[in-house]
Coordinates of C-alpha atoms and ligand atoms in Angstrom, one line a residue:
M1 CA -84.0 142.6 -64.9
T2 CA -84.2 140.6 -68.6
L3 CA -80.4 138.2 -68.4
S4 CA -78.5 136.1 -70.8
Y5 CA -77.2 132.7 -69.3
Q6 CA -77.3 129.9 -70.4
T7 CA -79.9 126.3 -68.7
L8 CA -77.3 122.7 -67.7
P9 CA -79.1 120.5 -68.5
Q10 CA -78.7 118.5 -65.7
T11 CA -81.5 118.8 -62.5
W12 CA -81.2 118.7 -58.7
D13 CA -83.0 117.5 -56.0
V14 CA -82.0 120.3 -53.8
I15 CA -79.1 122.4 -54.1
V16 CA -78.0 124.8 -51.7
A17 CA -76.9 128.2 -52.4
G18 CA -73.8 129.4 -49.7
G19 CA -71.8 126.6 -47.5
G20 CA -71.1 128.6 -44.9
T21 CA -72.0 127.2 -41.3
A22 CA -75.8 125.9 -42.5
G23 CA -75.5 125.6 -46.0
A24 CA -72.5 123.1 -45.4
I25 CA -74.9 121.2 -42.9
A26 CA -77.7 121.3 -45.2
G27 CA -75.5 119.1 -48.1
I28 CA -75.2 117.1 -45.8
A29 CA -78.5 116.2 -44.3
A30 CA -79.6 116.8 -47.6
A31 CA -78.3 113.9 -49.2
R32 CA -78.4 111.3 -46.2
A33 CA -81.5 111.8 -46.9
G34 CA -81.1 109.9 -50.6
A35 CA -81.4 113.9 -52.5
R36 CA -79.7 115.3 -54.6
V37 CA -77.7 118.0 -54.1
L38 CA -75.7 120.7 -55.5
V39 CA -74.1 123.4 -53.2
V40 CA -73.0 126.3 -54.9
E41 CA -70.6 128.1 -52.1
A42 CA -68.5 132.0 -53.1
L43 CA -65.1 130.8 -51.9
G44 CA -62.9 127.9 -52.6
S45 CA -63.8 125.6 -49.2
L46 CA -67.1 124.9 -47.1
G47 CA -67.9 126.2 -43.6
G48 CA -68.8 129.7 -44.5
T49 CA -67.5 131.9 -41.3
G50 CA -66.9 128.8 -39.4
T51 CA -63.7 128.8 -41.5
N52 CA -63.3 131.3 -43.4
A53 CA -63.7 134.0 -41.2
W54 CA -61.4 132.1 -38.7
V55 CA -64.5 131.7 -35.8
T56 CA -63.1 129.3 -33.3
P57 CA -64.4 128.5 -31.3
L58 CA -68.2 127.0 -31.5
M59 CA -70.3 129.1 -28.9
R60 CA -71.5 126.4 -25.8
N61 CA -75.1 125.9 -26.2
V62 CA -75.8 124.2 -22.8
S63 CA -78.5 123.0 -20.6
A64 CA -79.3 121.3 -17.6
G65 CA -75.5 120.5 -18.7
E66 CA -76.6 118.9 -22.0
N67 CA -75.1 120.2 -25.1
L68 CA -78.7 121.7 -26.5
N69 CA -77.5 120.7 -30.4
R70 CA -76.2 117.1 -31.2
G71 CA -76.7 115.2 -34.5
L72 CA -74.5 116.6 -37.1
T73 CA -73.1 118.9 -34.6
D74 CA -72.2 115.7 -32.6
E75 CA -70.6 114.1 -35.8
L76 CA -68.4 117.3 -36.8
K77 CA -66.6 117.0 -33.5
A78 CA -66.4 113.8 -32.6
R79 CA -64.9 113.6 -37.0
M80 CA -62.5 116.7 -35.8
L81 CA -60.9 115.3 -32.9
A82 CA -59.7 112.5 -34.7
R83 CA -57.4 113.8 -36.5
G84 CA -56.3 116.8 -33.2
D85 CA -57.7 119.8 -35.6
G86 CA -60.5 119.2 -32.2
A87 CA -60.2 119.6 -28.5
V88 CA -61.8 119.1 -24.6
D89 CA -60.9 121.7 -22.3
P90 CA -59.9 120.2 -19.2
G91 CA -63.9 121.8 -18.3
G92 CA -65.3 119.2 -20.3
N93 CA -65.6 121.9 -23.1
D94 CA -65.7 120.1 -26.5
N95 CA -66.0 123.0 -28.5
W96 CA -62.1 124.2 -29.2
F97 CA -61.3 123.7 -33.5
N98 CA -58.9 124.6 -36.1
P99 CA -61.3 126.0 -38.9
E100 CA -58.5 124.7 -41.4
G101 CA -59.7 121.4 -40.1
M102 CA -63.0 121.6 -40.6
K103 CA -63.1 122.5 -44.0
F104 CA -61.8 119.0 -45.4
V105 CA -64.6 117.6 -42.6
L106 CA -66.8 119.4 -44.2
E107 CA -65.7 118.9 -47.3
G108 CA -65.7 114.5 -47.1
M109 CA -68.9 114.5 -45.5
L110 CA -70.7 115.9 -48.1
L111 CA -68.5 114.0 -51.0
E112 CA -68.8 110.9 -48.6
A113 CA -72.4 111.6 -48.9
G114 CA -72.5 112.4 -52.6
G115 CA -73.6 115.9 -52.2
E116 CA -71.6 117.7 -54.9
V117 CA -70.1 121.0 -54.9
L118 CA -69.7 123.7 -56.8
Y119 CA -66.5 126.7 -55.7
H120 CA -65.8 129.8 -56.6
T121 CA -69.6 131.2 -58.0
H122 CA -71.5 133.5 -56.9
I123 CA -75.6 132.9 -57.3
V124 CA -76.9 136.0 -59.3
Q125 CA -80.8 135.2 -59.8
P126 CA -83.5 133.1 -59.2
V127 CA -86.4 132.5 -62.4
M128 CA -89.3 132.0 -60.5
A129 CA -92.6 130.2 -61.9
E130 CA -94.1 133.3 -60.8
S131 CA -97.9 131.9 -62.1
E132 CA -97.2 129.9 -59.1
N133 CA -98.8 130.2 -55.4
P134 CA -97.1 131.0 -53.7
P135 CA -94.8 131.6 -56.6
R136 CA -91.3 128.8 -57.1
I137 CA -88.1 128.5 -57.6
Q138 CA -87.6 127.1 -60.9
A139 CA -83.5 127.9 -61.8
L140 CA -80.8 129.8 -60.3
V141 CA -78.4 131.4 -62.5
I142 CA -75.0 131.5 -61.4
H143 CA -71.3 133.6 -61.9
N144 CA -68.5 132.1 -62.4
K145 CA -65.3 131.0 -64.7
G146 CA -68.2 130.4 -66.9
G147 CA -70.1 133.1 -67.5
L148 CA -74.0 133.4 -66.2
Q149 CA -75.6 129.7 -66.3
A150 CA -78.7 128.3 -64.4
L151 CA -79.2 125.6 -62.2
S152 CA -82.4 123.7 -62.2
A153 CA -83.7 121.6 -59.2
A154 CA -86.9 121.5 -57.1
V155 CA -85.4 122.3 -53.8
F156 CA -83.3 125.7 -53.1
I157 CA -81.8 126.2 -49.2
D158 CA -80.1 129.5 -49.4
A159 CA -77.2 129.8 -46.7
T160 CA -75.8 132.8 -47.6
G161 CA -76.8 133.8 -44.1
D162 CA -77.9 137.8 -45.7
A163 CA -80.6 136.3 -47.5
D164 CA -79.0 137.2 -51.2
L165 CA -81.4 134.4 -52.7
A166 CA -84.4 135.0 -50.3
T167 CA -84.8 138.4 -51.4
R168 CA -83.9 138.6 -55.4
A169 CA -86.6 135.6 -55.2
G170 CA -88.6 139.2 -53.5
V171 CA -89.4 137.8 -49.6
P172 CA -89.6 140.4 -47.8
F173 CA -86.3 140.9 -45.1
H174 CA -85.3 143.1 -42.2
A175 CA -82.0 144.6 -41.5
G176 CA -81.0 145.6 -38.7
D177 CA -81.7 147.3 -35.4
E178 CA -84.6 149.4 -34.5
D179 CA -82.2 153.0 -37.3
G180 CA -81.4 149.9 -39.3
I181 CA -78.1 150.1 -37.4
H182 CA -76.2 146.7 -37.3
Q183 CA -73.9 144.7 -34.8
A184 CA -70.2 145.0 -35.6
M185 CA -68.2 143.1 -38.0
S186 CA -65.0 141.7 -36.9
L187 CA -62.0 141.1 -39.4
R188 CA -60.5 137.9 -37.7
F189 CA -57.0 137.0 -37.2
T190 CA -53.7 134.8 -36.1
L191 CA -50.5 135.7 -34.9
A192 CA -48.3 132.2 -34.6
G193 CA -44.6 132.4 -33.4
V194 CA -46.3 132.5 -29.7
D195 CA -44.3 131.6 -26.3
T196 CA -47.7 130.4 -24.8
A197 CA -45.9 128.9 -21.6
R198 CA -44.2 132.2 -20.6
L199 CA -47.8 133.8 -22.2
C200 CA -49.7 131.1 -19.9
A201 CA -48.1 132.4 -16.9
F202 CA -48.0 135.7 -17.4
L203 CA -51.6 135.6 -18.4
N204 CA -51.6 133.9 -14.4
S205 CA -49.8 136.2 -12.5
N206 CA -52.5 139.2 -14.9
G207 CA -55.2 137.3 -13.1
Q208 CA -56.8 136.4 -16.1
G209 CA -56.3 132.4 -15.3
Q210 CA -55.8 130.2 -17.8
T211 CA -56.8 126.5 -17.8
G212 CA -53.5 126.1 -19.2
E213 CA -51.3 126.9 -22.2
N214 CA -52.9 124.9 -25.2
F215 CA -55.6 126.4 -24.0
L216 CA -55.8 130.5 -23.6
H217 CA -59.0 132.5 -23.7
F218 CA -57.9 136.7 -22.4
W219 CA -60.0 139.4 -22.8
M220 CA -59.8 143.2 -23.4
V221 CA -62.8 145.3 -23.3
W222 CA -62.6 149.3 -21.5
G223 CA -64.5 149.3 -19.2
K224 CA -65.1 145.8 -18.6
N225 CA -63.0 145.1 -14.9
S226 CA -60.7 143.4 -18.1
T227 CA -57.1 142.7 -15.9
L228 CA -55.8 143.6 -19.2
E229 CA -57.2 147.6 -19.7
P230 CA -54.1 148.8 -17.5
L231 CA -52.0 148.0 -20.7
F232 CA -54.3 148.5 -23.1
R233 CA -55.0 152.3 -21.8
Q234 CA -50.6 152.9 -21.8
A235 CA -50.6 151.4 -25.2
V236 CA -52.7 153.9 -26.6
A237 CA -50.5 156.5 -24.8
D238 CA -47.4 155.3 -26.1
D239 CA -49.4 155.6 -29.8
V240 CA -49.1 152.3 -30.5
L241 CA -52.6 151.2 -30.5
L242 CA -57.0 153.6 -31.1
E243 CA -58.3 153.6 -29.2
R244 CA -60.7 151.9 -30.8
D245 CA -58.6 149.0 -30.2
G246 CA -60.0 148.0 -26.7
D247 CA -63.8 148.2 -28.3
Y248 CA -63.1 144.7 -27.9
F249 CA -59.9 142.8 -27.7
Q250 CA -60.3 138.9 -26.9
G251 CA -57.8 135.7 -27.8
F252 CA -58.1 131.8 -27.7
S253 CA -56.0 128.1 -28.3
I254 CA -56.5 126.5 -31.5
P255 CA -56.4 122.4 -31.6
G256 CA -53.5 121.6 -33.8
R257 CA -51.9 125.7 -34.0
P258 CA -49.3 124.7 -31.0
G259 CA -48.1 128.5 -30.8
E260 CA -50.6 130.1 -32.2
I261 CA -53.8 131.9 -30.6
S262 CA -56.5 132.7 -32.1
F263 CA -58.3 136.7 -31.7
N264 CA -62.5 137.2 -32.2
C265 CA -60.9 141.1 -33.3
P266 CA -60.4 143.6 -34.4
R267 CA -63.8 144.9 -34.3
I268 CA -64.8 146.9 -38.0
R269 CA -65.0 151.2 -36.8
A270 CA -68.8 151.9 -36.7
E271 CA -69.8 153.2 -39.6
L272 CA -69.0 150.2 -41.6
H273 CA -71.8 148.0 -40.3
D274 CA -73.4 146.8 -43.7
G275 CA -72.6 143.5 -44.5
A276 CA -74.9 143.0 -47.2
D277 CA -73.2 146.7 -48.8
P278 CA -70.1 145.7 -50.6
W279 CA -68.4 149.2 -50.3
Q280 CA -68.5 148.3 -46.6
L281 CA -67.5 145.5 -47.2
S282 CA -64.5 145.9 -48.5
A283 CA -63.7 149.4 -46.9
A284 CA -63.8 147.1 -43.9
Q285 CA -61.1 144.0 -44.8
V286 CA -59.0 147.8 -45.5
D287 CA -59.6 148.6 -42.4
G288 CA -59.6 145.2 -40.2
R289 CA -56.2 145.0 -42.1
E290 CA -54.6 148.1 -40.5
A291 CA -56.6 147.0 -36.8
I292 CA -54.5 144.1 -37.3
D293 CA -50.9 145.9 -37.9
R294 CA -51.0 147.5 -35.1
L295 CA -52.6 145.0 -32.7
T296 CA -49.8 143.1 -33.2
A297 CA -47.3 145.7 -32.7
F298 CA -49.1 145.9 -29.2
C299 CA -49.1 142.0 -28.6
R300 CA -45.3 142.1 -30.2
Q301 CA -44.2 145.0 -26.9
Y302 CA -46.8 144.5 -24.7
L303 CA -47.5 140.5 -24.3
P304 CA -45.1 138.6 -22.7
G305 CA -44.4 135.5 -24.7
C306 CA -45.7 137.5 -28.2
E307 CA -41.8 139.1 -28.3
A308 CA -41.2 136.8 -31.8
V309 CA -44.7 136.5 -32.8
F310 CA -45.4 137.5 -36.5
I311 CA -49.0 137.2 -38.6
G312 CA -50.3 133.7 -39.7
V313 CA -54.0 134.2 -40.2
V314 CA -55.9 136.9 -41.8
A315 CA -59.7 135.7 -42.3
P316 CA -60.5 136.2 -46.0
M317 CA -64.1 136.7 -45.2
V318 CA -64.9 139.8 -42.9
G319 CA -67.7 138.2 -40.3
V320 CA -71.0 140.1 -40.6
R321 CA -72.9 139.0 -37.5
E322 CA -76.0 140.2 -38.6
S323 CA -77.3 141.7 -42.5
R324 CA -80.5 140.7 -43.9
R325 CA -83.2 138.7 -41.6
I326 CA -85.8 137.0 -43.8
V327 CA -89.7 137.6 -42.2
G328 CA -90.6 133.6 -42.5
E329 CA -93.5 132.2 -41.5
Y330 CA -93.3 133.2 -38.2
M331 CA -90.9 135.8 -36.0
L332 CA -88.6 134.4 -33.2
T333 CA -88.5 137.2 -31.0
L334 CA -86.7 138.2 -27.3
A335 CA -89.8 138.1 -25.0
D336 CA -90.0 133.9 -27.2
I337 CA -87.2 134.5 -25.5
L338 CA -86.6 134.9 -22.1
D339 CA -90.4 133.6 -22.1
C340 CA -88.6 129.9 -23.1
A341 CA -91.1 129.3 -26.5
R342 CA -91.3 126.3 -26.3
F343 CA -92.8 125.8 -30.1
P344 CA -94.8 122.3 -32.0
D345 CA -93.1 122.5 -35.0
V346 CA -89.3 123.4 -33.1
I347 CA -86.0 122.3 -34.8
C348 CA -83.5 123.7 -32.7
R349 CA -83.5 124.5 -28.8
N350 CA -80.6 127.2 -28.1
H351 CA -79.9 128.5 -24.6
Y352 CA -77.0 131.2 -25.4
P353 CA -78.5 135.4 -24.7
V354 CA -79.0 138.0 -26.5
D355 CA -76.1 139.5 -27.8
I356 CA -75.5 142.5 -29.6
H357 CA -71.9 143.4 -30.3
S358 CA -74.0 147.2 -30.9
V359 CA -71.3 149.8 -32.5
K360 CA -73.2 152.0 -30.5
G361 CA -71.1 151.3 -27.9
G362 CA -69.6 148.2 -26.4
A363 CA -71.1 144.3 -26.1
K364 CA -74.8 144.2 -23.9
L365 CA -74.7 141.0 -23.0
L366 CA -78.4 140.4 -22.1
H367 CA -79.8 142.0 -18.8
E368 CA -83.5 142.3 -19.4
R369 CA -85.5 141.5 -16.7
D370 CA -82.9 142.3 -14.4
G371 CA -81.9 138.3 -15.2
T372 CA -85.2 137.3 -13.2
A373 CA -87.1 135.7 -16.9
P374 CA -87.6 131.9 -17.0
Y375 CA -84.8 132.0 -19.7
F376 CA -81.9 132.9 -17.1
A377 CA -82.2 129.2 -15.0
K378 CA -79.5 127.1 -16.3
D379 CA -82.0 124.6 -16.9
A380 CA -83.9 126.6 -19.2
Y381 CA -84.2 127.0 -22.8
H382 CA -86.4 128.6 -25.5
E383 CA -86.4 126.5 -28.8
I384 CA -86.9 127.7 -32.9
P385 CA -89.3 126.5 -34.8
Y386 CA -89.4 125.9 -38.8
R387 CA -90.8 128.3 -39.1
S388 CA -88.5 130.5 -39.3
I389 CA -86.1 129.0 -41.1
V390 CA -90.4 129.3 -44.2
P391 CA -90.2 132.8 -46.4
V392 CA -93.1 134.0 -46.7
G393 CA -94.3 133.9 -50.4
V394 CA -91.9 131.3 -52.0
S395 CA -93.3 127.4 -51.9
N396 CA -90.2 125.6 -52.7
L397 CA -87.8 127.6 -50.6
L398 CA -85.5 127.4 -47.1
V399 CA -83.5 129.8 -44.9
P400 CA -81.1 128.3 -42.0
G401 CA -78.2 130.3 -40.0
R402 CA -77.5 134.1 -39.3
A403 CA -80.5 135.1 -41.5
A404 CA -84.0 133.2 -40.5
S405 CA -86.7 135.3 -39.4
S406 CA -85.9 136.5 -36.5
S407 CA -86.1 140.1 -34.6
F408 CA -82.7 142.2 -33.9
E409 CA -82.8 141.4 -30.6
A410 CA -83.6 137.4 -31.1
Q411 CA -81.1 136.8 -33.9
S412 CA -78.5 137.8 -31.9
A413 CA -78.9 134.7 -29.5
I414 CA -79.4 132.0 -32.2
R415 CA -76.7 133.1 -34.6
V416 CA -74.6 131.0 -33.3
Q417 CA -72.8 128.3 -34.6
Q418 CA -74.1 125.2 -33.4
N419 CA -77.6 126.6 -33.9
C420 CA -76.9 127.5 -37.5
H421 CA -75.7 123.9 -37.8
S422 CA -78.8 122.5 -36.1
M423 CA -81.5 124.5 -38.1
G424 CA -79.2 123.6 -41.3
E425 CA -79.3 120.0 -40.4
A426 CA -83.4 120.5 -40.2
A427 CA -83.7 122.4 -43.9
G428 CA -80.9 119.4 -45.3
T429 CA -83.8 117.1 -44.2
A430 CA -86.2 118.2 -45.3
A431 CA -86.0 120.3 -48.1
G432 CA -85.0 116.0 -48.7
W433 CA -88.4 115.3 -48.8
A434 CA -89.5 118.1 -50.0
A435 CA -88.2 117.7 -53.3
R436 CA -88.6 113.7 -53.3
K437 CA -92.2 113.2 -52.0
H438 CA -94.0 116.7 -51.9
G439 CA -93.5 118.6 -55.4
G440 CA -90.5 121.1 -53.9
R441 CA -93.3 122.5 -51.2
V442 CA -91.3 122.8 -48.2
R443 CA -94.5 123.8 -46.0
D444 CA -96.6 119.7 -46.6
I445 CA -93.4 118.3 -44.0
D446 CA -95.1 115.7 -40.9
M447 CA -93.6 117.8 -38.6
D448 CA -93.8 114.8 -36.2
A449 CA -92.0 112.7 -39.1
L450 CA -89.2 115.3 -39.5
Q451 CA -88.9 115.4 -35.7
T452 CA -88.8 111.3 -35.2
E453 CA -85.7 111.8 -37.6
L454 CA -84.0 114.1 -35.8
R455 CA -84.7 112.6 -32.9
R456 CA -82.6 109.6 -34.8
L457 CA -79.9 111.2 -36.5
G458 CA -79.0 112.0 -32.5
G459 CA -81.1 115.6 -32.8
N460 CA -82.1 117.2 -29.4
V461 CA -85.9 118.0 -30.1
Ligands
FAD1 C1 -67.0 137.6 -35.6 C2 -67.6 137.2 -35.3 C3 -67.0 135.8 -34.1 C4 -68.5 135.2 -33.6 N1 -67.9 134.8 -32.7 C5 -68.7 133.4 -33.0 C6 -68.4 132.6 -31.7 O1 -67.6 132.8 -30.9 N2 -68.8 131.4 -32.1 C7 -69.6 131.1 -32.7 O2 -70.4 129.5 -32.2 N3 -70.4 131.3 -33.0 C8 -69.7 133.0 -33.7 N4 -70.4 133.4 -34.4 C9 -71.6 133.4 -34.9 C10 -71.1 132.8 -36.2 O3 -70.2 132.4 -36.6 C11 -72.8 132.3 -37.1 O4 -73.5 133.2 -37.6 C12 -72.7 131.7 -38.0 O5 -71.4 131.3 -38.5 C13 -72.9 132.1 -39.7 O6 -73.3 130.9 -40.2 P1 -74.2 130.5 -41.6 O7 -75.0 129.7 -42.0 O8 -75.7 131.9 -41.6 O9 -73.1 132.7 -42.7 P2 -71.8 131.0 -43.1 O10 -71.0 130.6 -42.6 O11 -71.3 133.3 -43.3 O12 -72.4 131.2 -44.7 C14 -72.5 131.7 -45.4 C15 -71.9 131.4 -47.0 O13 -71.8 132.0 -48.2 C16 -71.3 132.2 -49.2 N5 -72.3 133.8 -49.4 C17 -72.6 134.4 -49.1 N6 -73.3 134.6 -49.9 C18 -73.1 134.2 -51.5 C19 -73.2 134.3 -53.4 N7 -73.9 135.6 -53.1 N8 -73.7 132.9 -53.8 C20 -72.8 132.0 -53.1 N9 -71.8 131.8 -52.6 C21 -71.8 132.9 -51.0 C22 -70.6 132.8 -48.2 O14 -69.4 132.7 -48.7 C23 -69.7 131.3 -47.2 O15 -69.7 130.4 -46.7 C24 -69.6 135.0 -35.0 C25 -69.2 135.4 -35.7 C26 -68.7 136.9 -36.0 C27 -68.9 137.3 -37.4

């Protein structure tokens, strides 16, 4: 395809495509490593799925009592705690956060580090130096109100979550399970105007034991012995809900937003499962909004404390759990998880299990080998190697986050936010070094030096 575009005169050391969960952190890390950084983001704020798909809280990733993701994740949590947008519950879980607050914190951290951001801009197409082996991305054509422009950098990080840049640069990829079917998408929302004291009392009396009205967590999935199932049955019988509205229902408190509950639902109807297909994504937005109306009516009529609720937020982004996964120098597999694989080029450690929200029926947690694999020990973890974020066939590109090189099952475990942070931190640091010391070549990074630096920054590798 031949595009007519304007090439901007300035150049950057590192351009991050997508300022989401991994990308914002990658931008901060690269800037702190001394690189001149630009983060290009389609929306008007940083944080991606965590903030704009309203995915709160951070999923716990603990082994032997220690959080496996540290470094910039710790700093992010501390900053959110300080401004009342984070919280630690009575059980010591520090993963609760307010997505709107996180947008402010991430932007502040990027700008403080000297990074730049270009919002409301879509990536279009890389310009490749094809004669080099492997080919190098010379520039990235973007589109925004200024039309088509090409931005140059020594190193690129594809943190779009969908591997938009990598796949357009010719990197091969996998998508979905063995049948090409993806995990379910969800459109998250909040309800405000909740009488949390009454809701908490009801949930406690209902058997959904709560630690307090500021840390509510409740759920219902058909057939999983939720104490809320009879209410859902009644609501389906009363034509308030559709049967599929009970495929996954979950609510959480949000720090700094009293009287508001964030919902990890509705799940989008099964035929719409491909988050990299713009037509499906658009239809998912419509489908999700219709379901949000039904769920709001359900909460008002059936949940004590929710009689006067109104919709607070409908997430600007449809929540996509899995779309494209690059083919990298190493592909993480289910066996790696179950065997607690260790790698000499480790950049992240994970204990979060395989967690497939299948459109083929229900949520599937890890049950392989009947729970007898080494992975199931409380102090177990597996590692993610640097090679999983290095795509084959391009010299100056890294792909951290949910599109990293992994099988369908392995991706469902490593995709949670704190792992995306850790992959982003490693990618940003490595990209900064590659740009400044190695002519952009991401394979030339000294692994011992990178791991030493990540540990110096507080990382757990
Ligand atoms: C419904 C749902 C529930 C989840 N629940 C949890 C949970 O409870 N806890 C947890 O820790 N994790 C959870 N996850 C997983 C986790 O949130 C995601 O896997 C993770 O946030 C993905 O991070 P990422 O950086 O790979 O992508 P994203 O955070 O999605 O970042 C991608 C960024 O790139 C931008 N972008 C995309 N394409 C372009 C383009 N072409 N041009 C410019 N910009 C672009 C996007 O706007 C976005 O900002 C959940 C995910 C979903 C969808």
